[in-house]
XYZ file of C-alpha atoms in Angstrom:
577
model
C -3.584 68.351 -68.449
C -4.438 65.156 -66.504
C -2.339 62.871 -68.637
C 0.297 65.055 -68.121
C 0.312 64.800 -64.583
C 0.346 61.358 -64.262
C 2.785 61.579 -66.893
C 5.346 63.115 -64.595
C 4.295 61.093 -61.266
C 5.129 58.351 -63.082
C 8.474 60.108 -63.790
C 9.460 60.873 -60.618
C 8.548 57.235 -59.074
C 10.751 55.937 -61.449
C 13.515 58.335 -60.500
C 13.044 57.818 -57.171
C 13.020 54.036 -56.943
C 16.928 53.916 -59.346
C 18.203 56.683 -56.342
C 19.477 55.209 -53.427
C 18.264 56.797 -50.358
C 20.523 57.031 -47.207
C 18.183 55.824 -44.117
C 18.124 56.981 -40.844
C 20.233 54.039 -39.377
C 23.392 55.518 -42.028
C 22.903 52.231 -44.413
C 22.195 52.835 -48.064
C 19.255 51.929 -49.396
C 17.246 51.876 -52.414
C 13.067 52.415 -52.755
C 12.249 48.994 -51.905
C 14.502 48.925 -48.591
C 16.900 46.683 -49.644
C 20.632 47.951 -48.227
C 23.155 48.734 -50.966
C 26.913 48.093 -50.170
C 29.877 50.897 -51.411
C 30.877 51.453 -53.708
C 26.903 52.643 -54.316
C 27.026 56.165 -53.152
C 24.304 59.049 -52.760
C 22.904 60.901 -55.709
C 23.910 57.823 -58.634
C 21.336 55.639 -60.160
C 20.822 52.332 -59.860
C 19.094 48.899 -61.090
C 16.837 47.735 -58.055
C 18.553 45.306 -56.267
C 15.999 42.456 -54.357
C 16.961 40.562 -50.951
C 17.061 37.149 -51.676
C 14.966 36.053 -48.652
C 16.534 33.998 -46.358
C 15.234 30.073 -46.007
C 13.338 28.572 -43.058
C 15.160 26.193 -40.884
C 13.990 22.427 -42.122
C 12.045 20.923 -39.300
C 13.458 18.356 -37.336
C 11.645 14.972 -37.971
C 11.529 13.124 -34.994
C 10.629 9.028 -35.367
C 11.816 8.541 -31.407
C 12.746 11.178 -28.581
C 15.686 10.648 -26.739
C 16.343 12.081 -23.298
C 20.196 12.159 -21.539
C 20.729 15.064 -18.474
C 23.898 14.842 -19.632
C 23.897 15.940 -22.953
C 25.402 19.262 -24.766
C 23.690 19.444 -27.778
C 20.881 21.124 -29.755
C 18.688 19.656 -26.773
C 15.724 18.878 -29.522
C 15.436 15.420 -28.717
C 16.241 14.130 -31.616
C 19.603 12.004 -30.991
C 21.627 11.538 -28.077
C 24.136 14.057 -28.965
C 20.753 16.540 -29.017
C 19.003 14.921 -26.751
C 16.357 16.788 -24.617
C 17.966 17.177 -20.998
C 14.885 17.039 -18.810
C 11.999 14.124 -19.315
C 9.115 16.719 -19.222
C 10.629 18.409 -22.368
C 9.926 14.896 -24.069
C 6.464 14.332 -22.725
C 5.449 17.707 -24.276
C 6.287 16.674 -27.636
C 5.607 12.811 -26.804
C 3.067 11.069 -29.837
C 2.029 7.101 -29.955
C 4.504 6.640 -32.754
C 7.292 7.937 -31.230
C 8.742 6.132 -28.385
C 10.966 8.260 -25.463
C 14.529 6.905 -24.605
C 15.915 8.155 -21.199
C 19.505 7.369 -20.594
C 20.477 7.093 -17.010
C 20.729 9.256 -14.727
C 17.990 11.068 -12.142
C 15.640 13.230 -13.221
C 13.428 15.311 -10.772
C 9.981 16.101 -10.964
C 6.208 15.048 -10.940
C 5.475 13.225 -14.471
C 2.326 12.804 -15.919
C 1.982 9.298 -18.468
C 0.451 10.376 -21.781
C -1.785 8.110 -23.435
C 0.190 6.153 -25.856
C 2.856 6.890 -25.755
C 6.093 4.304 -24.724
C 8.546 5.306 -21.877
C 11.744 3.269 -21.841
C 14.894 3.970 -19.067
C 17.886 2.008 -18.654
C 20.147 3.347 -21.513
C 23.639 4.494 -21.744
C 23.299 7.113 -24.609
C 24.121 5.570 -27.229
C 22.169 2.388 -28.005
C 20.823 2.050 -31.575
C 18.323 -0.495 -30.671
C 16.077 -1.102 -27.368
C 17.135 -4.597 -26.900
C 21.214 -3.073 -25.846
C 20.106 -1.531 -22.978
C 20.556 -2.696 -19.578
C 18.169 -1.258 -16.678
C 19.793 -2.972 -14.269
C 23.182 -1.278 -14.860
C 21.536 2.173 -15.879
C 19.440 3.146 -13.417
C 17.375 5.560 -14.663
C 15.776 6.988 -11.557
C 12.362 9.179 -11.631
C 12.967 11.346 -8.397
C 10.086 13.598 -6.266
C 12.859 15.315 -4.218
C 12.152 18.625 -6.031
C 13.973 20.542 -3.751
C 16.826 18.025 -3.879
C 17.386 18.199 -0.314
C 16.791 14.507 0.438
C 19.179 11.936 1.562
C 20.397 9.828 -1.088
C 22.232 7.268 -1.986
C 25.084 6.761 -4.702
C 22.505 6.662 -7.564
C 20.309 8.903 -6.927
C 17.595 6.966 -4.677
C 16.068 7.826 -1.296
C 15.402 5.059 0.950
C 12.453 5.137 3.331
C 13.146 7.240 6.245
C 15.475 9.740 4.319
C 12.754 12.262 2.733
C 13.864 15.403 3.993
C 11.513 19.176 3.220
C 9.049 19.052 0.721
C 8.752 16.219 -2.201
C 6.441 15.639 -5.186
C 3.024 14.232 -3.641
C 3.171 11.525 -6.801
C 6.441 10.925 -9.099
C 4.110 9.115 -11.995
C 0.451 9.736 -12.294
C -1.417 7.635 -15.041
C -4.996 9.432 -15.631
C -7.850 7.240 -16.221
C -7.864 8.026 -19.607
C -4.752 5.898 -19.794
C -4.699 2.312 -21.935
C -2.056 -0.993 -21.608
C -0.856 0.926 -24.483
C 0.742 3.224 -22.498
C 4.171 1.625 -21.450
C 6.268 2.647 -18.345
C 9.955 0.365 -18.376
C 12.980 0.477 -17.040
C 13.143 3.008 -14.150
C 13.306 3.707 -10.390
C 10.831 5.772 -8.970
C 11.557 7.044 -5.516
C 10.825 10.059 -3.138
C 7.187 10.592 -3.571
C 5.683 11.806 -0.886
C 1.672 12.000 -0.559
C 1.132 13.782 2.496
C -0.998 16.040 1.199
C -4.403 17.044 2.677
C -5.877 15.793 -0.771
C -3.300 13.722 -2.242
C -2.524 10.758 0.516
C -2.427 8.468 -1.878
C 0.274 6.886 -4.299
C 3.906 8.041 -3.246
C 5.323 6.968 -5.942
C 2.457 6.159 -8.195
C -1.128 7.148 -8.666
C -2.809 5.364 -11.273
C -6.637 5.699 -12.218
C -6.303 3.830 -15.617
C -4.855 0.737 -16.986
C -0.822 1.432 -18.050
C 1.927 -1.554 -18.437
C 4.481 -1.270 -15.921
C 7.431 -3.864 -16.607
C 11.022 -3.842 -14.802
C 10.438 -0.440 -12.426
C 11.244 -0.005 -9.116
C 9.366 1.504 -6.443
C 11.623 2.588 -3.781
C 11.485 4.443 -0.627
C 7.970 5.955 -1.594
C 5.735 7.314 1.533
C 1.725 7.549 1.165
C -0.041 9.250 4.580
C -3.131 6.386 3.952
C -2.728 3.988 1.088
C -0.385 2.731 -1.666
C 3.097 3.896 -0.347
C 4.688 2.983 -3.860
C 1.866 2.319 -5.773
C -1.593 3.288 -5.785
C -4.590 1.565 -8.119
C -8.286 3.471 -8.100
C -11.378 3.852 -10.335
C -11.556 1.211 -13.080
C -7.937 0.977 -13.595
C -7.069 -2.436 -14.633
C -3.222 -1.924 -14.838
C -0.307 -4.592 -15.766
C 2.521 -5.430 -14.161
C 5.479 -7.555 -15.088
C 9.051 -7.970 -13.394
C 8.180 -4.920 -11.024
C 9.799 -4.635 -7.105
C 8.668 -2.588 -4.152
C 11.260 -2.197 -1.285
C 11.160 -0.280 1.283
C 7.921 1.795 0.965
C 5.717 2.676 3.988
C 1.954 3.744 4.226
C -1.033 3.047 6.673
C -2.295 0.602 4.289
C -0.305 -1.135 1.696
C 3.491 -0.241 2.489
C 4.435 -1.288 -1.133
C 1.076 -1.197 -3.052
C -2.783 -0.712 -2.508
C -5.740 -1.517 -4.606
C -8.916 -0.012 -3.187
C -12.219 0.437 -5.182
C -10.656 -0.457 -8.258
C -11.141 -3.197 -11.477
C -8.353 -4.579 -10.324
C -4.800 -5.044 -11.750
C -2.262 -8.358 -12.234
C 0.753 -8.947 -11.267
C 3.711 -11.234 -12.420
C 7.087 -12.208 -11.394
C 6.644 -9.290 -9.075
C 8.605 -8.780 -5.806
C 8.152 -7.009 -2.656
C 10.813 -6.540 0.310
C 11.199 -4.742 3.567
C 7.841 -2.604 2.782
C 6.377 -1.499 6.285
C 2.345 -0.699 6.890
C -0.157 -1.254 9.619
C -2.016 -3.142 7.609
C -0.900 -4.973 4.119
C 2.622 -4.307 4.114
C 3.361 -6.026 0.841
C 0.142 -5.513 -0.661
C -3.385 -3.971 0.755
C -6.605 -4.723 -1.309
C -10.103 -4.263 -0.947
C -13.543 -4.260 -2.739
C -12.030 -5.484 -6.059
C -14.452 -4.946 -8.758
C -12.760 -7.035 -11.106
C -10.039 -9.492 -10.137
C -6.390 -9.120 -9.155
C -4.175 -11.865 -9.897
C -0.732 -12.219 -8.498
C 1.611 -14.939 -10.326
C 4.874 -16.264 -9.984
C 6.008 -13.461 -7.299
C 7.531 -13.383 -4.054
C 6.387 -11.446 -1.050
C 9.816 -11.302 1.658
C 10.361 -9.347 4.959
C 7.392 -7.243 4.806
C 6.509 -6.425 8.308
C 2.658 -5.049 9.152
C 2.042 -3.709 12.776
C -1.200 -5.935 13.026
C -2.839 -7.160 9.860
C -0.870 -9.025 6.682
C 2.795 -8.655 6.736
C 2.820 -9.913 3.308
C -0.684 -9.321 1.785
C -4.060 -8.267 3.510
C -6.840 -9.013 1.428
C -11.257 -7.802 1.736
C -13.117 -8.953 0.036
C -13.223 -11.439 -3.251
C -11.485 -11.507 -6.414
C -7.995 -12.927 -5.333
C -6.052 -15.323 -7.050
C -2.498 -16.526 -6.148
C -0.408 -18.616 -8.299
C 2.667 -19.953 -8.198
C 4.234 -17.330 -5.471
C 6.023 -17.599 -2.424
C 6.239 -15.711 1.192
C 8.797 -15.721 3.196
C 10.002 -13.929 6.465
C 7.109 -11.648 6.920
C 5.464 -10.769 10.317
C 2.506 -9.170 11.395
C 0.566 -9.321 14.450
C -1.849 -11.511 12.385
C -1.349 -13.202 9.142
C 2.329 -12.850 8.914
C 2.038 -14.057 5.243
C -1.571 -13.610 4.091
C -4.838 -11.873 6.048
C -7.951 -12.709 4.737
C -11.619 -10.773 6.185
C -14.495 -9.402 4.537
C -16.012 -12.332 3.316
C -13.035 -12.734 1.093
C -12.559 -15.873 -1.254
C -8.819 -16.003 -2.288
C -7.652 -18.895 -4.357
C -3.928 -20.144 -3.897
C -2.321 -22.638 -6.174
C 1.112 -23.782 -5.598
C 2.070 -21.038 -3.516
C 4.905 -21.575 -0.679
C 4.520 -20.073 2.742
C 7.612 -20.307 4.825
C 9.316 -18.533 7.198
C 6.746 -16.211 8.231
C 5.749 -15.330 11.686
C 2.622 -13.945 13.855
C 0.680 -14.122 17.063
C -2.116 -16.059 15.122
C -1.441 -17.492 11.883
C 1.987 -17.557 10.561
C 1.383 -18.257 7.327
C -2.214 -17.209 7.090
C -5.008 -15.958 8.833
C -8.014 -16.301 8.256
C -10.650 -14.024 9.836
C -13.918 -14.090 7.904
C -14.676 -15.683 4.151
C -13.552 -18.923 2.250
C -9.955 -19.879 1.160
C -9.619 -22.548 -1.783
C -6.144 -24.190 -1.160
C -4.546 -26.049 -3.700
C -1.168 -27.805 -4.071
C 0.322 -25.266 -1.524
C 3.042 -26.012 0.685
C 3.413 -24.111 4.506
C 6.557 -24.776 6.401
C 8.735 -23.610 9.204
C 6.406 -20.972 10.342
C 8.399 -19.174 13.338
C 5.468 -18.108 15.360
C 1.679 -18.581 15.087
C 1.631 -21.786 13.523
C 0.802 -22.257 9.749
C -2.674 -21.678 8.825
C -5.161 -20.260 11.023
C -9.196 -20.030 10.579
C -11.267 -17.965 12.921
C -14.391 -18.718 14.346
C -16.106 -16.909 10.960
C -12.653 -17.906 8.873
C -13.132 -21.628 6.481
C -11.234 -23.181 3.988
C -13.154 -24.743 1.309
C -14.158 -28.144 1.602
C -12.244 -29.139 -1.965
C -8.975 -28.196 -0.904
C -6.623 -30.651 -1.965
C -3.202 -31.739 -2.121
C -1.777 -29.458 0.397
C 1.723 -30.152 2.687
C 1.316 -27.820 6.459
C 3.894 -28.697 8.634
C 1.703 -27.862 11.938
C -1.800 -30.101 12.940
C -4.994 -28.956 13.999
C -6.765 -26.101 14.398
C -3.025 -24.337 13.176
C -3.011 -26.594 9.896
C -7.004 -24.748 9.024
C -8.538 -28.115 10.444
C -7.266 -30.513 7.318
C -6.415 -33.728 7.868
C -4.023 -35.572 6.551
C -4.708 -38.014 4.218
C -7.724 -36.583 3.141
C -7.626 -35.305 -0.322
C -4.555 -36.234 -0.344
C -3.716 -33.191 2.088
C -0.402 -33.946 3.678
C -0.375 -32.946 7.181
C 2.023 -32.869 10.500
C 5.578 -33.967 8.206
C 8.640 -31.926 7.527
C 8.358 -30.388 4.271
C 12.068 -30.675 3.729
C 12.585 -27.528 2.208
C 15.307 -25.468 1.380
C 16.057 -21.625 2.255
C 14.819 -18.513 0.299
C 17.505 -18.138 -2.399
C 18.163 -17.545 -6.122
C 16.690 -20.919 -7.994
C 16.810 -19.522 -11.316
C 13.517 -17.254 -12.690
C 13.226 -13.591 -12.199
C 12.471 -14.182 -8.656
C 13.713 -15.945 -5.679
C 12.190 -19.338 -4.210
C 12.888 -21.780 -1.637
C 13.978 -25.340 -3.333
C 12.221 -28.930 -2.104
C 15.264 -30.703 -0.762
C 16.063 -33.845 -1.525
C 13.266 -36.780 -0.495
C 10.474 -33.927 0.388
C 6.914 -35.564 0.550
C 6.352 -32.457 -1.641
C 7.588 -34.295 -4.374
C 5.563 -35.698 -7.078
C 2.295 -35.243 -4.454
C 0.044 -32.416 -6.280
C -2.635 -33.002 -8.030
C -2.799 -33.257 -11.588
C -5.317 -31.076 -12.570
C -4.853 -27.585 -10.746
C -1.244 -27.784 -11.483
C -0.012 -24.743 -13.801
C 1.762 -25.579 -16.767
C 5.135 -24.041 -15.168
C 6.325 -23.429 -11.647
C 8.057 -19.995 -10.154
C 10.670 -20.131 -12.280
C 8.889 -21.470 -15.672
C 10.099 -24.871 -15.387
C 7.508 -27.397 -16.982
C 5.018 -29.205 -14.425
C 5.505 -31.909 -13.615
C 9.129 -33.070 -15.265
C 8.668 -35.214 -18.077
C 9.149 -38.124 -15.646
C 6.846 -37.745 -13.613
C 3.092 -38.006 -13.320
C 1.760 -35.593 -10.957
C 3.328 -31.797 -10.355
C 5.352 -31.015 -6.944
C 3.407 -29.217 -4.025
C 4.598 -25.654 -3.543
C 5.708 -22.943 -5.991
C 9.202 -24.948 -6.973
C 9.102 -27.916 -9.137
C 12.129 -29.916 -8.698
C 13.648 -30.602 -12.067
C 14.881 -34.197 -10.585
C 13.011 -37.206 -11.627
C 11.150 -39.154 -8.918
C 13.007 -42.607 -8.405
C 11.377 -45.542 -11.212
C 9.049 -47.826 -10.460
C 11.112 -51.666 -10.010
C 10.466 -54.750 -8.745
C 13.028 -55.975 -6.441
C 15.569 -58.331 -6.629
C 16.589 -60.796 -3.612
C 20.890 -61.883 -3.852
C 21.297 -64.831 -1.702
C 24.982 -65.231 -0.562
C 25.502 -68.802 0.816
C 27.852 -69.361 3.389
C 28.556 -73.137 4.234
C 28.825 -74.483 7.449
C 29.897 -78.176 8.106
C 27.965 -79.913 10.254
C 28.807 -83.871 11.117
C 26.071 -85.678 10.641
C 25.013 -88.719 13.907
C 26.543 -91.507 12.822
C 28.633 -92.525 15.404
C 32.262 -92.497 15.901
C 34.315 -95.364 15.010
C 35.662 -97.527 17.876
C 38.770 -99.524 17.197
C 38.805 -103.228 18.991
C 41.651 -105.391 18.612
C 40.886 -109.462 19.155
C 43.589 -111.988 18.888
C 43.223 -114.805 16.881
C 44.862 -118.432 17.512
C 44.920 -118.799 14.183
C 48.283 -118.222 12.676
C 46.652 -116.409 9.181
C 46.154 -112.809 9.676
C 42.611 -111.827 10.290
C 41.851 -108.173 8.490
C 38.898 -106.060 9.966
C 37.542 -103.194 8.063
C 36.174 -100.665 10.253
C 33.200 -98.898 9.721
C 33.396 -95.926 7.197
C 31.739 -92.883 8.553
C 29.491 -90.489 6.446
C 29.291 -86.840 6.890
C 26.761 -84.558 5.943
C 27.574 -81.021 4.807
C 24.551 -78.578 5.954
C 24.943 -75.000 4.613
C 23.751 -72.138 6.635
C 22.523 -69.683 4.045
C 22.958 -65.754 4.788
C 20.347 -63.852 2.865
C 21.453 -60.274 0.913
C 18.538 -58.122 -0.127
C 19.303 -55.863 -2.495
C 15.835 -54.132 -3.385
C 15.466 -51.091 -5.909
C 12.299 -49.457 -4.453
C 9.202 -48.380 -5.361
C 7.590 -44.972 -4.464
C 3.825 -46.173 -3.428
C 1.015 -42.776 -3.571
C 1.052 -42.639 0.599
C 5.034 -43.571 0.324
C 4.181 -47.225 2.021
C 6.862 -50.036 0.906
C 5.970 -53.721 0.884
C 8.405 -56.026 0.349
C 7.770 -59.058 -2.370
C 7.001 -62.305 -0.897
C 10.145 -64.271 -1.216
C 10.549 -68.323 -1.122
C 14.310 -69.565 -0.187
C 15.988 -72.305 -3.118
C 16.316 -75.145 -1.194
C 19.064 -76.017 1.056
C 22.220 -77.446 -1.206
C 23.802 -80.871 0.726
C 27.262 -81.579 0.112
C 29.089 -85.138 1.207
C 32.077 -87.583 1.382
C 33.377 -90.435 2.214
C 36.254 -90.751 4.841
C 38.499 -93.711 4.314
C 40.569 -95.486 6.961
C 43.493 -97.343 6.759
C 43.082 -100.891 7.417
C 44.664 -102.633 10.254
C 46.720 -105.842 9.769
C 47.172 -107.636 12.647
């Protein structure tokens, strides 16, 4: 009886699954749900048909994300055509081994650096490989104007003074988790605006680890205390090559601050027209570390009173090879120095600059080492200016200051072969070649030739080799002229004679005539005067001269030929009387 009914169950299962069943939805189906097309019709039997299931979409591979705003595609980041439209798209994806491309254009928003990972701007859309794009003619601008309310200029950027509403507190932030792995290149950041009661610091940047920055822009970034563009905290150490700050404003440091930090270094850097009440270019203090500035110019940075180009407490600054010019502050126009600070300048230029005390620099409290460093034209303040608690280290050598005195720091000249009190004979601020701009020694400077040796770097501003292969000591200043120093001759005396008769005393002839009874002519020969040529010599020096360490020339002893003589005879007729 059981088998029986299991039998038939088995039956009817059977039956049921070759019957197409007509679902709710009107589609014919048969047991297993699969939809049967006409000509199947109800109440037939039929072979089970299966779905063939459809296949998953492959997974797009990505080996480097690439960002355009402009692009129309599958917006997966994976090409230009499909780029991803918006940079924070990327970042969410972003890996170490794949670097993100952003093509120009702006893109708005806070961004947040991920550790590794390789952020390049400056592209067109449709470079193949990084070396074909061209920041410089793609800008690539990271923007904080998140309402987009702000006034800006043809590309994108808002200048200082032209935040309008509500902007990003910080375009970038780099955590401290971040490495020099991490690479930031090619963009503009503007519009950040840390005004927040929390967040006053960093406009444009707020950095708390160590990322490489090369060939950004800060621009028209506000901070309500410190780091207007650029902010550096904690035990960030961060790198940064080919960067410029212009026009960024904060209390302290207009276009960057370091403050409490490790430190960070800077080359071929420049900052312009940044405004502060203290550090305009650049505001650090109790650096852990060191921070190194190299081969970078600090113009037209104006401070309401301390540093218009840097203000510096505290140690652990080094200067190379850099030049200010044009900035102003009430004091320090160029450099401010307190806090027991010991900076160390090597070939760095100051010219231009301007202040109640201290043009170039002031110094208020600490130790400056100067070193082959050049100070001209100061329009106010004089050049270099110590305090009563303000010194320049003993060892300072090889230095060219324009003013005397207590406004040259107290050198004197001649003293360690410190040049002081003579025209530097330089040239204006202006493009010399190198990523940034210099002011040239002009032809016959006492800069030339007159650092010493052994605290020269092995290139100037601009990377040209000190000193020139023809020379023996490096130039003062951040420029080394690429034109040899005169050689080393002895010189060479030209006489040109010029010859002058002069009679000699033998006296003139008198002629006497005596008669003579005797019929036979008498003949008389009359004296025969001699005369003496004596040549007046004119003497031509034509000297190739010799450059002498304190620029003294001596002339060679010289000792005339002597004095040619020349002479004749004068013959007279004879008279026949």
């Amino acid at each position: 009886m059981r088998k029986g009914i299991i039998g038939y169950l088995v039956i009817c299962l059977l039956l049921i699954t070759a019957f197409p069943v007509r679902a709710d939805d009107g589609v014919v189906r048969d047991l297993a749900g699969n939809p049967l097309v006409d000509p199947y019709t109800d109440g037939e039997s039929y072979d089970v048909i299966k779905e063939t299931p459809t296949p998953s979409p492959t997974p797009v591979v990505l080996t480097r994300i690439y960002v355009n705003a402009s692009a129309t595609g599958a917006n997966n980041g994976s090409s230009w055509q499909d780029a991803f439209t918006d940079l924070q798209s990327a970042l969410a994806v972003a890996t170490p081994d794949k670097p993100i491309w952003v093509a120009k254009g702006v893109y708005f928003s806070s961004f947040a650096l991920v550790e590794g990972i390789q952020l390049y701007g400056g592209f067109a859309g449709n470079e193949t490989e990084l070396s074909q794009r061209n920041p410089a003619l793609n800008l690539t601008v990271l923007s904080g104007d998140i309402d987009r309310n702000d006034r800006k200029d043809g590309n994108g950027i808002t200048w200082n003074g032209d935040i309008v509403g509500s902007n990003a507190y910080h375009v970038v932030t780099a955590g401290d988790e971040i490495t020099a792995a991490t690479v930031l290149d090619g963009f503009v950041i503007t519009a950040g605006q840390a005004t927040g009661n929390n967040d006053k610091y960093g406009g444009g940047m707020l950095v708390g680890g160590s990322p490489t920055i090369r060939d950004t822009r800060f621009i028209g970034n506000v901070a309500q205390e410190k780091g207007g563009g650029l902010y550096v905290a904690g035990n960030a150490m961060p790198q940064l090559i080919r960067v410029e700050f212009r026009s960024n404003q904060a209390v302290f440091g207009g276009g960057m601050a370091v403050s409490n930090a490790s430190g960070a270094t800077l080359i071929d850097s420049t900052f312009t027209e940044n405004m502060a009440q203290f550090g305009a270019g650049l505001f650090s203090e109790f650096i852990q570390s060191s921070l190194t500035v190299i081969g970078s110019t600090f113009m037209s940075n104006a401070a309401q009173y301390n540093g218009g180009g840097v203000n510096h407490y505290g140690a652990g600054l080094t200067i190379v090879n850099s030049t200010f010019s044009g900035n102003t502050a009430f004091l320090g126009g160029g450099l401010y120095n307190t806090g027991n600070g010991t900076p160390s300048l090597t070939n760095v230029t100051f010219a231009q600059n301007g202040a109640i005390y201290g043009g170039g620099i002031y110094n208020d409290q600490g130790t400056i080492r100067l070193y082959n460093s050049l100070f001209a034209r100061s329009t106010n303040g004089g050049d270099c200016v110590n305090s009563i608690t303000g010194y320049i280290n003993s060892q300072s050598a090889n230095n060219l200051i324009e003013s005397t005195g207590t406004q040259a720091c107290g050198l004197v000249s001649g003293v360690n072969g410190n040049i002081i009190g003579v025209d530097a004979k330089l040239g204006d601020l202006t493009d010399n070649g190198g990523n940034t701009l210099t002011h040239a020694l002009l032809a016959g400077s006492p800069a030339a030739g007159a650092g010493k040796a052994s605290s020269c770097p092995e290139v100037d501003q601009r990377g040209v080799t000190r000193p020139q292969p023809a020379n023996t000591n490096c130039d003062i200043g951040a420029f080394e002229s690429d034109e040899p120093l005169p050689a080393t001759m002895t010189p060479t005396w030209t006489p040109t004679w010029t010859f002058t008769p002069t009679p000699s005393s033998s006296p003139t002839p008198t002629w006497t005539f005596t008669p003579s009874p005797s019929p036979s002519p008498t003949v008389t020969e009359t004296p025969t005067p001699t005369w003496t040529l004596t040549p007046t010599p004119t003497w031509t020096w034509t000297p190739t001269l010799t450059n002498t360490p304190d620029g003294t020339q001596i002339p060679s002893q010289i000792t005339p030929s002597p004095t040619p003589t020349s002479w004749f005879r004068l013959y007279l007729p004879l008279v026949v009387k």
